[in-house]
Amino acid sequence: MPKASVKTIFGTALRSLREERGYSQEHLAERAGLHRNYVGGVERGERNIALENIVKLAQALSVRAKDLFDALP
Amino acid sequence: MPKASVKTIFGTALRSLREERGYSQEHLAERAGLHRNYVGGVERGERNIALENIVKLAQALSVRAKDLFDALP
């Protein structure tokens, strides 16, 4: 099995936290001021998300940015 | 005093960890496979660094990516 990419690991963590909150992708995107398609792309590991959007998503999930990195090296 | 931006807070954390290691910007950049000017721009809060490069810099500093987020919300 190939090693999961950084983007995939991050996306999985994001999805997991979002689902814990019971938020749809659309609801999370609205809370963060981002587009739903963008959030979907991040969750699928297709986007190399940058710092400012990482912090926006963390705040929209009521977690700290570092909590999204728990599964990363 | 205006609130420090996410990019500035991250850049300050990066610089602090780099200096703890005794690495020059050039040495850190080489270890991470990035350009020295890019690392300088991140440290000055000029760059909205993305996920893959965050992980590269963390590994080059022998820390976890989340350790670069300690000062962020």
mmCIF file of C-alpha atoms in Angstrom:
data_model
loop_
_atom_site.group_PDB
_atom_site.id
_atom_site.type_symbol
_atom_site.label_atom_id
_atom_site.label_comp_id
_atom_site.label_asym_id
_atom_site.label_seq_id
_atom_site.Cartn_x
_atom_site.Cartn_y
_atom_site.Cartn_z
ATOM 1 C CA MET A 1 0.000 0.000 0.000
ATOM 2 C CA PRO A 2 1.513 3.350 -0.924
ATOM 3 C CA LYS A 3 2.130 5.782 1.901
ATOM 4 C CA ALA A 4 -0.741 8.261 2.297
ATOM 5 C CA SER A 5 0.193 11.751 1.172
ATOM 6 C CA VAL A 6 0.306 14.704 3.491
ATOM 7 C CA LYS A 7 -2.704 16.163 1.683
ATOM 8 C CA THR A 8 -4.695 12.952 2.085
ATOM 9 C CA ILE A 9 -3.893 12.654 5.785
ATOM 10 C CA PHE A 10 -4.895 16.263 6.381
ATOM 11 C CA GLY A 11 -8.090 15.850 4.361
ATOM 12 C CA THR A 12 -9.076 12.778 6.350
ATOM 13 C CA ALA A 13 -8.528 14.638 9.627
ATOM 14 C CA LEU A 14 -10.618 17.540 8.387
ATOM 15 C CA ARG A 15 -13.467 15.277 7.317
ATOM 16 C CA SER A 16 -13.388 13.418 10.595
ATOM 17 C CA LEU A 17 -13.615 16.609 12.676
ATOM 18 C CA ARG A 18 -16.341 17.988 10.428
ATOM 19 C CA GLU A 19 -18.412 14.831 10.785
ATOM 20 C CA GLU A 20 -17.910 14.835 14.567
ATOM 21 C CA ARG A 21 -19.501 18.281 14.576
ATOM 22 C CA GLY A 22 -22.380 17.071 12.403
ATOM 23 C CA TYR A 23 -21.609 19.759 9.822
ATOM 24 C CA SER A 24 -22.154 19.315 6.085
ATOM 25 C CA GLN A 25 -19.317 20.428 3.793
ATOM 26 C CA GLU A 26 -21.539 23.334 2.822
ATOM 27 C CA HIS A 27 -22.148 24.379 6.414
ATOM 28 C CA LEU A 28 -18.459 24.183 7.279
ATOM 29 C CA ALA A 29 -17.570 26.148 4.150
ATOM 30 C CA GLU A 30 -20.069 28.864 5.076
ATOM 31 C CA ARG A 31 -18.753 29.104 8.613
ATOM 32 C CA ALA A 32 -15.187 29.402 7.302
ATOM 33 C CA GLY A 33 -15.998 31.815 4.478
ATOM 34 C CA LEU A 34 -14.789 29.319 1.862
ATOM 35 C CA HIS A 35 -16.449 27.546 -1.055
ATOM 36 C CA ARG A 36 -18.031 24.148 -0.547
ATOM 37 C CA ASN A 37 -16.158 22.707 -3.536
ATOM 38 C CA TYR A 38 -12.894 23.887 -2.061
ATOM 39 C CA VAL A 39 -13.634 22.157 1.254
ATOM 40 C CA GLY A 40 -14.528 18.970 -0.634
ATOM 41 C CA GLY A 41 -11.233 19.135 -2.528
ATOM 42 C CA VAL A 42 -9.255 19.541 0.689
ATOM 43 C CA GLU A 43 -11.043 16.562 2.269
ATOM 44 C CA ARG A 44 -10.258 14.406 -0.765
ATOM 45 C CA GLY A 45 -6.577 15.334 -0.533
ATOM 46 C CA GLU A 46 -6.645 17.221 -3.812
ATOM 47 C CA ARG A 47 -5.673 20.630 -2.440
ATOM 48 C CA ASN A 48 -2.427 21.822 -0.931
ATOM 49 C CA ILE A 49 -4.254 24.062 1.533
ATOM 50 C CA ALA A 50 -2.348 27.086 2.822
ATOM 51 C CA LEU A 51 -1.936 28.550 6.284
ATOM 52 C CA GLU A 52 -4.698 31.153 6.284
ATOM 53 C CA ASN A 53 -7.341 28.682 5.151
ATOM 54 C CA ILE A 54 -6.125 26.068 7.621
ATOM 55 C CA VAL A 55 -6.749 28.564 10.428
ATOM 56 C CA LYS A 56 -10.166 29.550 9.009
ATOM 57 C CA LEU A 57 -11.271 25.910 8.895
ATOM 58 C CA ALA A 58 -9.956 25.228 12.390
ATOM 59 C CA GLN A 59 -11.868 28.214 13.763
ATOM 60 C CA ALA A 60 -15.021 27.124 11.920
ATOM 61 C CA LEU A 61 -14.645 23.729 13.617
ATOM 62 C CA SER A 62 -13.935 25.316 17.020
ATOM 63 C CA VAL A 63 -10.567 23.579 17.262
ATOM 64 C CA ARG A 64 -7.023 24.864 17.201
ATOM 65 C CA ALA A 65 -5.147 24.716 13.908
ATOM 66 C CA LYS A 66 -2.669 22.265 15.436
ATOM 67 C CA ASP A 67 -5.482 19.800 16.106
ATOM 68 C CA LEU A 68 -5.783 19.278 12.351
ATOM 69 C CA PHE A 69 -2.161 18.040 12.331
ATOM 70 C CA ASP A 70 -2.465 15.268 14.899
ATOM 71 C CA ALA A 71 -2.136 12.505 12.304
ATOM 72 C CA LEU A 72 0.716 14.170 10.406
ATOM 73 C CA PRO A 73 4.438 13.680 11.011
ATOM 74 C CA MET B 1 -1.261 47.582 18.271
ATOM 75 C CA PRO B 2 -2.843 45.674 15.384
ATOM 76 C CA LYS B 3 -3.343 41.954 15.879
ATOM 77 C CA ALA B 4 -0.480 39.906 14.430
ATOM 78 C CA SER B 5 -1.500 38.037 11.290
ATOM 79 C CA VAL B 6 -1.548 34.277 11.034
ATOM 80 C CA LYS B 7 1.372 34.458 8.606
ATOM 81 C CA THR B 8 3.420 36.608 10.967
ATOM 82 C CA ILE B 9 2.774 34.343 13.947
ATOM 83 C CA PHE B 10 3.735 31.278 11.935
ATOM 84 C CA GLY B 11 6.852 32.989 10.598
ATOM 85 C CA THR B 12 7.965 33.952 14.082
ATOM 86 C CA ALA B 13 7.512 30.372 15.296
ATOM 87 C CA LEU B 14 9.515 29.067 12.348
ATOM 88 C CA ARG B 15 12.357 31.520 12.950
ATOM 89 C CA SER B 16 12.424 30.711 16.640
ATOM 90 C CA LEU B 17 12.699 26.946 16.046
ATOM 91 C CA ARG B 18 15.313 27.456 13.339
ATOM 92 C CA GLU B 19 17.452 29.595 15.635
ATOM 93 C CA GLU B 20 17.087 27.053 18.464
ATOM 94 C CA ARG B 21 18.640 24.520 16.098
ATOM 95 C CA GLY B 22 21.444 26.918 15.184
ATOM 96 C CA TYR B 23 20.518 26.638 11.497
ATOM 97 C CA SER B 24 20.926 29.478 9.003
ATOM 98 C CA GLN B 25 17.995 30.137 6.673
ATOM 99 C CA GLU B 26 20.125 28.650 3.922
ATOM 100 C CA HIS B 27 20.853 25.481 5.865
ATOM 101 C CA LEU B 28 17.212 24.998 6.791
ATOM 102 C CA ALA B 29 16.169 25.604 3.188
ATOM 103 C CA GLU B 30 18.666 23.014 1.954
ATOM 104 C CA ARG B 31 17.483 20.453 4.480
ATOM 105 C CA ALA B 32 13.868 21.040 3.447
ATOM 106 C CA GLY B 33 14.523 21.147 -0.295
ATOM 107 C CA LEU B 34 13.256 24.739 -0.520
ATOM 108 C CA HIS B 35 14.828 28.029 -1.573
ATOM 109 C CA ARG B 36 16.482 30.247 1.016
ATOM 110 C CA ASN B 37 14.520 33.281 -0.178
ATOM 111 C CA TYR B 38 11.299 31.366 0.261
ATOM 112 C CA VAL B 39 12.178 30.443 3.853
ATOM 113 C CA GLY B 40 13.045 34.089 4.545
ATOM 114 C CA GLY B 41 9.688 35.194 3.153
ATOM 115 C CA VAL B 42 7.828 32.713 5.352
ATOM 116 C CA GLU B 43 9.721 33.888 8.438
ATOM 117 C CA ARG B 44 8.857 37.507 7.664
ATOM 118 C CA GLY B 45 5.167 36.614 7.358
ATOM 119 C CA GLU B 46 5.088 37.403 3.649
ATOM 120 C CA ARG B 47 4.116 33.927 2.443
ATOM 121 C CA ASN B 48 0.917 31.982 2.895
ATOM 122 C CA ILE B 49 2.798 28.699 3.152
ATOM 123 C CA ALA B 50 0.901 25.557 2.171
ATOM 124 C CA LEU B 51 0.603 22.157 3.779
ATOM 125 C CA GLU B 52 3.332 20.264 1.925
ATOM 126 C CA ASN B 53 5.958 22.887 2.630
ATOM 127 C CA ILE B 54 4.875 23.166 6.268
ATOM 128 C CA VAL B 55 5.568 19.450 6.657
ATOM 129 C CA LYS B 56 8.908 19.716 4.806
ATOM 130 C CA LEU B 57 10.065 22.510 7.120
ATOM 131 C CA ALA B 58 8.906 20.654 10.219
ATOM 132 C CA GLN B 59 10.820 17.563 9.171
ATOM 133 C CA ALA B 60 13.910 19.648 8.395
ATOM 134 C CA LEU B 61 13.651 21.028 11.948
ATOM 135 C CA SER B 62 13.055 17.563 13.448
ATOM 136 C CA VAL B 63 9.728 18.638 14.916
ATOM 137 C CA ARG B 64 6.157 17.668 14.147
ATOM 138 C CA ALA B 65 4.165 19.956 11.866
ATOM 139 C CA LYS B 66 1.788 20.718 14.741
ATOM 140 C CA ASP B 67 4.659 22.143 16.777
ATOM 141 C CA LEU B 68 4.821 25.049 14.321
ATOM 142 C CA PHE B 69 1.225 25.927 15.287
ATOM 143 C CA ASP B 70 1.667 26.278 19.030
ATOM 144 C CA ALA B 71 1.271 30.066 18.959
ATOM 145 C CA LEU B 72 -1.680 30.053 16.557
ATOM 146 C CA PRO B 73 -5.380 29.943 17.469
#
